[in-house]
PDB file of C-alpha atoms and ligand atoms in Angstrom:
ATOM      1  CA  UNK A   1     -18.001-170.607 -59.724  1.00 54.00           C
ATOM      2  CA  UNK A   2     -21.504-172.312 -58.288  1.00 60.00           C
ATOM      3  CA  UNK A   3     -22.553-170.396 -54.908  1.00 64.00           C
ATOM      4  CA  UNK A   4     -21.601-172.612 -51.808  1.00 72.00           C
ATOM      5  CA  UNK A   5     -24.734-171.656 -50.332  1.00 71.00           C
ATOM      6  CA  UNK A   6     -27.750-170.196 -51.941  1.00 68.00           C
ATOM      7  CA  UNK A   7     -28.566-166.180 -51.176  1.00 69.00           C
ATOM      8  CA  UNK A   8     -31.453-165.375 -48.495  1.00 68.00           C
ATOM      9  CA  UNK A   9     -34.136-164.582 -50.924  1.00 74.00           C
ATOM     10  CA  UNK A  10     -34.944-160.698 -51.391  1.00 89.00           C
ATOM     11  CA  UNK A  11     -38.285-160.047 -51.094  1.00 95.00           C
ATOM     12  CA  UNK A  12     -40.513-157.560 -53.681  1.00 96.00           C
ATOM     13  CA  UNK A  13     -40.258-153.815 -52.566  1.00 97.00           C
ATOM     14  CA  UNK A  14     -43.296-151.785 -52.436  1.00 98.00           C
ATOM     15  CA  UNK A  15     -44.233-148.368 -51.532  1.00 98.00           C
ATOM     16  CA  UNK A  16     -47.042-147.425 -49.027  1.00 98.00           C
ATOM     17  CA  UNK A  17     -48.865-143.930 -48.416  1.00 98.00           C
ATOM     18  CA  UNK A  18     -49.827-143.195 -45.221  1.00 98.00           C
ATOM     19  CA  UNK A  19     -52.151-139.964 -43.964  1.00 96.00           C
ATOM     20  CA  UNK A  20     -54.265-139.040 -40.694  1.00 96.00           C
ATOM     21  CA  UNK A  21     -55.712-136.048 -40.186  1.00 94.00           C
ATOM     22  CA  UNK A  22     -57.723-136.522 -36.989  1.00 92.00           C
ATOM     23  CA  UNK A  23     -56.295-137.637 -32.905  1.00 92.00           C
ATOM     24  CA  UNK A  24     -52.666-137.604 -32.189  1.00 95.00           C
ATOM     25  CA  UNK A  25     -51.752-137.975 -36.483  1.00 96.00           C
ATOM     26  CA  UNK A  26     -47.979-138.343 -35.802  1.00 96.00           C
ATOM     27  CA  UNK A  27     -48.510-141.381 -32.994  1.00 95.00           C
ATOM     28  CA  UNK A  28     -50.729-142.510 -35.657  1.00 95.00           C
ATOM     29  CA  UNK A  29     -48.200-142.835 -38.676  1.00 97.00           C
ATOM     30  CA  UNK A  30     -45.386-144.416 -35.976  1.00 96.00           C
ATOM     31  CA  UNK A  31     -48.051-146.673 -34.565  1.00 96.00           C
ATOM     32  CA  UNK A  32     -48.562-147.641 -38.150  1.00 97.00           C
ATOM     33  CA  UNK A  33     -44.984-148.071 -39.174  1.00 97.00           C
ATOM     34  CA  UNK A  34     -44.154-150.066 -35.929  1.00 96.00           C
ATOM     35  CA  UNK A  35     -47.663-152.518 -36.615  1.00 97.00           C
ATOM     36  CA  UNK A  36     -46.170-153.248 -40.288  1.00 97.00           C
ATOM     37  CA  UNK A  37     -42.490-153.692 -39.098  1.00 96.00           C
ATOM     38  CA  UNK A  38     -43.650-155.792 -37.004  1.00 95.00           C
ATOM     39  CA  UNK A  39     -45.965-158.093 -38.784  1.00 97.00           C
ATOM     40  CA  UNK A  40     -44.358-161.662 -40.178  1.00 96.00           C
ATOM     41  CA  UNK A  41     -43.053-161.051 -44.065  1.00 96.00           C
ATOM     42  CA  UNK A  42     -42.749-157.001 -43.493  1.00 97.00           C
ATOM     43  CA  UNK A  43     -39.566-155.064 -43.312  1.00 95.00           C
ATOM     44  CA  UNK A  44     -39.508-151.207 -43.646  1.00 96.00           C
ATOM     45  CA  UNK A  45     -36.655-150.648 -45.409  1.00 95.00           C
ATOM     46  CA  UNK A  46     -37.323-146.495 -45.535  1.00 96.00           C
ATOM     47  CA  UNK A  47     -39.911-143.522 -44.241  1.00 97.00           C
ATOM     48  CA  UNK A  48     -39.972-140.599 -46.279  1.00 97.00           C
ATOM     49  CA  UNK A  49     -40.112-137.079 -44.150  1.00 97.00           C
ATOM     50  CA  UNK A  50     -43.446-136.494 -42.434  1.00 97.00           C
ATOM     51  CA  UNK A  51     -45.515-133.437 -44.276  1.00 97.00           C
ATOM     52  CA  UNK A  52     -48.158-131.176 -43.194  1.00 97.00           C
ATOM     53  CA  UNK A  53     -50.962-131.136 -46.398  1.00 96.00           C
ATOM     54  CA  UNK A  54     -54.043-129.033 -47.054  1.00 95.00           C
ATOM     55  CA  UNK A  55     -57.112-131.423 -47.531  1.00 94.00           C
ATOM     56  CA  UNK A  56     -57.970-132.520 -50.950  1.00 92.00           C
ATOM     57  CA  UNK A  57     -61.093-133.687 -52.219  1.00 88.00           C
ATOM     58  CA  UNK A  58     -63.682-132.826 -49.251  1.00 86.00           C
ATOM     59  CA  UNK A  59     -61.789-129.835 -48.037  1.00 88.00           C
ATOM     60  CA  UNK A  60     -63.528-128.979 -44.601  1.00 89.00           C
ATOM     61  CA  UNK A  61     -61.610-131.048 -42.443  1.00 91.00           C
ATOM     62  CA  UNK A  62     -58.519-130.732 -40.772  1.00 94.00           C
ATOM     63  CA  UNK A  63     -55.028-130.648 -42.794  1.00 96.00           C
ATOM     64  CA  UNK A  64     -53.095-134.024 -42.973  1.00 96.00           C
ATOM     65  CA  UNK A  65     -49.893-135.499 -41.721  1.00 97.00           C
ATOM     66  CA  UNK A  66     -48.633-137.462 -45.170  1.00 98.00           C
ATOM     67  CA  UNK A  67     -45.601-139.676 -45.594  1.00 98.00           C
ATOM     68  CA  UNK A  68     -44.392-142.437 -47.951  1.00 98.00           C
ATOM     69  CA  UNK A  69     -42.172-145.766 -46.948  1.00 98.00           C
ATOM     70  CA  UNK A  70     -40.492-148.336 -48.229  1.00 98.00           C
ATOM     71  CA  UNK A  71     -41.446-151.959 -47.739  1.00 97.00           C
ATOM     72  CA  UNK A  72     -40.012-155.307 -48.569  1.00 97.00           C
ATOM     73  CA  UNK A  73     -42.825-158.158 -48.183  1.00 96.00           C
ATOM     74  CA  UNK A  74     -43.208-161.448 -48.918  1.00 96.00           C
ATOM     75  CA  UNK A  75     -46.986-161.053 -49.295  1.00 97.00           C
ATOM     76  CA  UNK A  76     -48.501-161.196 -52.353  1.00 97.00           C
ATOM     77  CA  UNK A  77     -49.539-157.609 -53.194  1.00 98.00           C
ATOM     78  CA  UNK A  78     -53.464-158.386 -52.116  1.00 98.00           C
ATOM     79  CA  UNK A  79     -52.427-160.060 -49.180  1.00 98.00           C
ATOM     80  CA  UNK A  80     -50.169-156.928 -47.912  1.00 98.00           C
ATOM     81  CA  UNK A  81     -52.926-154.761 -49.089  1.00 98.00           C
ATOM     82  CA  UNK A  82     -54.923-157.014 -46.272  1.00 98.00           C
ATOM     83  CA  UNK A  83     -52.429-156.361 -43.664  1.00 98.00           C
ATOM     84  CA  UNK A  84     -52.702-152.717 -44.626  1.00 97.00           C
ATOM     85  CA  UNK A  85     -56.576-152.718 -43.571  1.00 96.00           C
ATOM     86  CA  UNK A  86     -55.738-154.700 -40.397  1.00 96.00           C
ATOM     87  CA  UNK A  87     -53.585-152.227 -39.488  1.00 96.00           C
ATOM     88  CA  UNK A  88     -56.159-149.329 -39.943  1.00 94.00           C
ATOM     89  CA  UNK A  89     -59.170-151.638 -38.229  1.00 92.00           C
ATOM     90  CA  UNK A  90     -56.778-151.757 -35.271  1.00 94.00           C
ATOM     91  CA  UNK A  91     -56.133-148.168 -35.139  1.00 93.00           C
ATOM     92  CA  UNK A  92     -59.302-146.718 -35.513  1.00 87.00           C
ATOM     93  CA  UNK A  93     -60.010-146.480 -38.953  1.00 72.00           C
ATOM     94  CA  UNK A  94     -63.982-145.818 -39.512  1.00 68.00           C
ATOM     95  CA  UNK A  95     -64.958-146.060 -43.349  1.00 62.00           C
ATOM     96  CA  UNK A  96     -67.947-143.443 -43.541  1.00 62.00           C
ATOM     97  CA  UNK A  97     -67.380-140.179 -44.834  1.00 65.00           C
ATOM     98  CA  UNK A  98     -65.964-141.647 -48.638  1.00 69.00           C
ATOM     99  CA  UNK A  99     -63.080-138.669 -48.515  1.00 68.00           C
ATOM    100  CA  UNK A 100     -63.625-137.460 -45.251  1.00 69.00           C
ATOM    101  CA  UNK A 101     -61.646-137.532 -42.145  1.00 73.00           C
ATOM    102  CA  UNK A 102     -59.683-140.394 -40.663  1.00 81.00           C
ATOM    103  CA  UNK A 103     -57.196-141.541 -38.236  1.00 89.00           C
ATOM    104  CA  UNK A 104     -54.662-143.477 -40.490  1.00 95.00           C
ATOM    105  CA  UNK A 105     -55.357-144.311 -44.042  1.00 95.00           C
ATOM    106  CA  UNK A 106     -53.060-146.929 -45.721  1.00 97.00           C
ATOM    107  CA  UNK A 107     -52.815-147.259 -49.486  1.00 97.00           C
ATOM    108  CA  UNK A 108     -49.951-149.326 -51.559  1.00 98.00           C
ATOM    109  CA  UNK A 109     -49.044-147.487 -54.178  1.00 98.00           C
ATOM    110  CA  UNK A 110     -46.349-149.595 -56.086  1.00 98.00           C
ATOM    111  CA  UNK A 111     -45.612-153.057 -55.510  1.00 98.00           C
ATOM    112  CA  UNK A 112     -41.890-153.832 -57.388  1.00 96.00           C
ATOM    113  CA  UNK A 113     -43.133-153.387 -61.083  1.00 94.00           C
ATOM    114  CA  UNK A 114     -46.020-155.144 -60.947  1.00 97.00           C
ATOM    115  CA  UNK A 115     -49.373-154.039 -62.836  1.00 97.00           C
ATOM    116  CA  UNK A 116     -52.193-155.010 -62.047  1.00 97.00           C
ATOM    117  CA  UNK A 117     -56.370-154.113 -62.184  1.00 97.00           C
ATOM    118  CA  UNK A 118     -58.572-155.888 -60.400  1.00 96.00           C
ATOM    119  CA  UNK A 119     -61.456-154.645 -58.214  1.00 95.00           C
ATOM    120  CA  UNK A 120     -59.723-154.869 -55.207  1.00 96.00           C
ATOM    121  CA  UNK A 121     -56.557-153.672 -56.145  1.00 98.00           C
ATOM    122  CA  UNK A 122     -54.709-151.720 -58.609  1.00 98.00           C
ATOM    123  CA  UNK A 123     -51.492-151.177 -59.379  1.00 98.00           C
ATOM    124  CA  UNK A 124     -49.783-148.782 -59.352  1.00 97.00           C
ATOM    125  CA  UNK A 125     -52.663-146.708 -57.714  1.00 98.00           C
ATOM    126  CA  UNK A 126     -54.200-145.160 -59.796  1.00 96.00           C
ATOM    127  CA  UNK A 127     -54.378-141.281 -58.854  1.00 95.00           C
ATOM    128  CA  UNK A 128     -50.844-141.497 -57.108  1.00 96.00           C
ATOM    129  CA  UNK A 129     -49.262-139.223 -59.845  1.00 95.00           C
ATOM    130  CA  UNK A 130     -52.456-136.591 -59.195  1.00 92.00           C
ATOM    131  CA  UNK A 131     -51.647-135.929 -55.478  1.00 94.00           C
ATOM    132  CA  UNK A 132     -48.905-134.026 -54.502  1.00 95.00           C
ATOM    133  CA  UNK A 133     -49.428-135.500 -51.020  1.00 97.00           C
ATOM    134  CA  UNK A 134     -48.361-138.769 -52.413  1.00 97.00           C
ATOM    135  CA  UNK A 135     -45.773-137.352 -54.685  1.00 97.00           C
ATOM    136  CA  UNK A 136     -43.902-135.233 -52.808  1.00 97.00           C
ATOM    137  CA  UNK A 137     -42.942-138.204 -49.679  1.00 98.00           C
ATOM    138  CA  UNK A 138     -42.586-140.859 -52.058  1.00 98.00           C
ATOM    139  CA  UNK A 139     -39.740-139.107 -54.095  1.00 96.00           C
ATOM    140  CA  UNK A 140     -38.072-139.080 -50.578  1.00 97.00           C
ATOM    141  CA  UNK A 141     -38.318-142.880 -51.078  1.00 97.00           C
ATOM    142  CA  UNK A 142     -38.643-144.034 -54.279  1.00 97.00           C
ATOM    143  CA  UNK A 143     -35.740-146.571 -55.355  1.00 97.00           C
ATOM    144  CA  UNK A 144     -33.358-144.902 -57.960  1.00 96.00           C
ATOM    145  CA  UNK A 145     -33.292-147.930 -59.997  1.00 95.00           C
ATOM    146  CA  UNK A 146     -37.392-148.006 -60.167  1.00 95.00           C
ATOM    147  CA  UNK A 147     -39.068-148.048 -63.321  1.00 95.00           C
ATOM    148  CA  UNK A 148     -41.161-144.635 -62.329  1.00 96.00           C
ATOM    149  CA  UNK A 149     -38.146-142.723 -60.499  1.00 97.00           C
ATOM    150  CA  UNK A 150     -37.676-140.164 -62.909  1.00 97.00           C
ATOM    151  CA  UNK A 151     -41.293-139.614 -63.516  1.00 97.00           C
ATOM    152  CA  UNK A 152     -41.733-138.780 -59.741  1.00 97.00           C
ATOM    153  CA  UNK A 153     -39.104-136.680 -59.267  1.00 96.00           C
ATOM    154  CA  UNK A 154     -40.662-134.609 -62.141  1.00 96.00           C
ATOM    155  CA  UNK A 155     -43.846-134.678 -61.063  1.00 94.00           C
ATOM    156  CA  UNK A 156     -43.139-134.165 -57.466  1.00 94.00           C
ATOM    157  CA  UNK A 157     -41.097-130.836 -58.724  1.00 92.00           C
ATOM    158  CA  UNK A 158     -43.734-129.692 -60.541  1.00 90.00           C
ATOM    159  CA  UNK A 159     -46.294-130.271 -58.015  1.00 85.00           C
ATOM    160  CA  UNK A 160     -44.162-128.033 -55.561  1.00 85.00           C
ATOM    161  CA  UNK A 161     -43.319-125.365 -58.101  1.00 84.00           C
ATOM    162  CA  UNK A 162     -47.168-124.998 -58.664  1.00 75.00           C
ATOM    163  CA  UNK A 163     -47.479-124.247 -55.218  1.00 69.00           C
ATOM    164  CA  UNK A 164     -51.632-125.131 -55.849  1.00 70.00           C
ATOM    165  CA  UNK A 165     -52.061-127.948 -53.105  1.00 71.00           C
ATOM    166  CA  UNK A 166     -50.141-126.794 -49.614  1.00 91.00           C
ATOM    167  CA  UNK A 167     -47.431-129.308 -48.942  1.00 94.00           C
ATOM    168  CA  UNK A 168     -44.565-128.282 -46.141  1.00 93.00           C
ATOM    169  CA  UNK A 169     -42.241-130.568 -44.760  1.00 94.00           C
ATOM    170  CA  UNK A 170     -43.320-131.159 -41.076  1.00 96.00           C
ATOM    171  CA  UNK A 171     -41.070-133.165 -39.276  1.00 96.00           C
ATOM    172  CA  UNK A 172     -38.282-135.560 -40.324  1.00 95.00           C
ATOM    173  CA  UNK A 173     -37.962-138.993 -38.340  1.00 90.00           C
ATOM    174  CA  UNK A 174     -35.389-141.287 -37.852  1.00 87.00           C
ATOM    175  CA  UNK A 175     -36.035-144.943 -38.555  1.00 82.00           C
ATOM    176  CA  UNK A 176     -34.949-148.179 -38.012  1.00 79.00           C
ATOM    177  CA  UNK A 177     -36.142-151.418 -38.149  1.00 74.00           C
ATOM    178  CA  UNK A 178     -37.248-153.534 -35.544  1.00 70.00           C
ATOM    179  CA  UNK A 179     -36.087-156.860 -37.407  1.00 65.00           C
ATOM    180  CA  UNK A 180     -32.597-155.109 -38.705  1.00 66.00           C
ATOM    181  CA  UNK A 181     -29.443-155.317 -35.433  1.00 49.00           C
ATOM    182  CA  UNK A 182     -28.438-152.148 -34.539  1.00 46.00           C
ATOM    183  CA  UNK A 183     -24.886-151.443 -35.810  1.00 44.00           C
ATOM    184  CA  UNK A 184     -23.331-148.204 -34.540  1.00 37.00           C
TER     185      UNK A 184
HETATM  186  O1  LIG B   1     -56.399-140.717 -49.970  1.00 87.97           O
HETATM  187  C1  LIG B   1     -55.900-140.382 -48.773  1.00 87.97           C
HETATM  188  C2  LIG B   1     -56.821-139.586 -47.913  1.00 87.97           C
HETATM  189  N1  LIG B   1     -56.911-138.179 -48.319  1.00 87.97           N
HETATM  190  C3  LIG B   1     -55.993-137.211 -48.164  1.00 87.97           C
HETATM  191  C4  LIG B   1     -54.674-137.211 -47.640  1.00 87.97           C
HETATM  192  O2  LIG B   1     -54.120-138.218 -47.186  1.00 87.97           O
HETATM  193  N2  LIG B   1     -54.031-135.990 -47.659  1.00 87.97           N
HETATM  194  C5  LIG B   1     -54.603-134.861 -48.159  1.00 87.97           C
HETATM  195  N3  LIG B   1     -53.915-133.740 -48.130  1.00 87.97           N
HETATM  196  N4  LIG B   1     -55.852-134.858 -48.661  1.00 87.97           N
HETATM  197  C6  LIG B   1     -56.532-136.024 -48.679  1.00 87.97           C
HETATM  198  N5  LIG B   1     -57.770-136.260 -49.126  1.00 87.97           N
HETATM  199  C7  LIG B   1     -57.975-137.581 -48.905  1.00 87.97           C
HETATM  200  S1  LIG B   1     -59.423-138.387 -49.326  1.00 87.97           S
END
């Protein structure tokens, strides 16, 4: 039978990393979260538990706070990637120090199944399955029906089995959208 009325349209989900490591790194990540809930054609849809990571890369500088969530956006991905570096601009963010320390990085890992590589952006990002700071929150996340579900959850596993990379759960958060009504 023909629908009546058509369906609200879904919009793509996609999957963004979030770290700080220097200031208040907690009010950081919510500031974050709350600036891309509340932006027009953003929904977080789900934050993965906040965890407590050794440094990789330039490793004198303080650990991070690390967490993966959930988006749906109706942004194409290089114009969510854009609202991504507002977001840092606005709190803080100082490009300098290539790995060094910051207040909130932003980086979109997955956007649905696309695949793309193109200077500004590619897709999925490209040393996500390397960092066990990525890993490890985004298998909190990560869609069961996506095409690289399994592959996290294996790699994630293995990642905290190795043990090399410190990674402890920190702090778990509730969250719920600002755009969603609250239903008890
Ligand atoms: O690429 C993200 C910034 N970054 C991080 C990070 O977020 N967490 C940890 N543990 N190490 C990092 N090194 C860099 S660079």
């Amino acid at each position: 039978m023909d629908e009546l009325y058509p369906r609200e349209p879904v919009w793509p989900e996609a999957y963004v990393a979030l770290g700080s490591n220097i200031g208040n790194r907690e009010q950081l990540l919510k500031d974050a979260i709350d600036r891309l809930d509340g932006s027009p054609g953003i929904q977080v849809c789900r934050v993965s538990g906040i965890y407590e990571t050794d440094p990789v890369g330039y490793t004198e500088q303080p650990p991070f706070l690390n967490m993966v969530i959930a988006v749906r956006s109706e942004h194409s991905p290089v114009g969510l990637l854009h609202r991504l570096f507002e977001i840092e601009k606005q709190l803080g963010r100082v490009r300098d120090i290539r790995f060094g320390p910051r207040t909130i990085d932003l980086d979109l890992l997955l956007y649905d199944n696309v695949l793309m590589d193109q200077e500004e952006l590619t897709l999925p990002h490209p040393r996500m399955m390397e960092r066990s700071f990525v890993l490890v929150p985004l298998q909190d996340v990560i869609d069961a029906a996506h095409p690289l579900h399994e592959k996290v959850k294996k790699a994630s596993k293995a990642a905290l089995q190795d043990g090399k990379e410190g990674i402890a759960l920190w702090k778990t958060i509730n969250w719920r959208s600002a755009s969603e009504p609250f239903e008890s």
